[in-house]
Amino acid sequence: MNIKSLLIGSAAALAAVSGAQAADAIVAAEPEPMEYVRVCDAFGTGFFYIPGTETCLKFDGYVRFQTDFGRDQSGTSDWDSFTRAQFNVDTRSDTELGALRGYFGFRGQADQDSSRAVVLDQAFIEISGLKVGFYYNWWDDGLSGEVDNLSSNQTRLNAIRYTYDAGSFYAGVAVEELEGVIAGNSISGTTIQRNNLGVNQLNWTTQNRQGDNNVGVSAIIGAKFGGVKANLLGGYDTDAENGAIRAIVTAEVGPGTFGLAGVWASGANAYYEESEWSVAAEYAVKATEKLTITPGVQYFRTLDIGTDGDFTGNRDAWRAGVAVGYKITSGLSTLVSVNYQSVDGNERVRSGIGSGAGDQWTGFVRLQRSF
């Protein structure tokens, strides 16, 4: 009886304690559900959704080290090195008006400790074919190699443009602010601002007492047919009252891509004024999965510009070279370019002024980490 009473009493005591603890129990709050970053594949690879929104975001860029070679690259030195960093932010979302895009990029470059800066590379808004902001215009595009020279002056401008894209066919028109862009190049004392060929051209804008905050209009049409792509581009400088027309065709031929381009200018203008006309060709050979070799050549006819803004004389020039690109590993590549240039006229000495750049070798060696 004693043992039985003891067991019953112990059970009753335990039940009382358990009841008391149950009355005082604290219930833990449910954890907040975690919101993981979601991949956004609607606009290509690399995009993800900004948490809590339907906006897709992408970061990309590169770090580049490059050494340039050529006459007077840095003072009287025939070589110069620099390091560049590029960082881009791309945002996109679907709206009732179509895809809405906001893009900006920063570029930092250091030539030496006292010569380094970070600048806005591009910034624009784009929706349903309309693009407004500060960005590279169509004239910045060219062939894939490093020989061709198919534009003049600055190609990054504040602009408004509209492009209709039907997939295999596209057409567009742009109105561009030509601020800081002048027709022709200037000579001031012994300081020469040469064009891309190294040729001194008369500064038509200054000669005619024109301002440099002007308006330009560009228009393009293009098409894609399988392995063939072609476009025709025109630009008109309303202040200089001159313009240029350029055509580029590329086609997949054999193990590579063949490119052909031609450009003509009516006179000094902001878009193209290296020569009155020029033709360029290249063949980009995909030698292996990692190695691409691109030889190219270009011919320029009638280099000089008169005080009336028209081309004059009969001087010509040509360039030929090759670019070799190699993908070392994922995200890391190198590019080596070597070009030879011949320009009619007196070969310039280091401290003097001549009528042309003469014959010279140019090129660069580049190592780039892209992400």
Tab-separated table of C-alpha atoms in Angstrom, residues 225 250 340 351:
chain	number	residue	atom	x	y	z
A	225	PHE	CA	19.909	37.686	-93.736
A	250	THR	CA	29.670	41.547	-93.006
A	340	TYR	CA	51.419	50.184	-90.568
A	351	SER	CA	59.467	69.165	-82.654
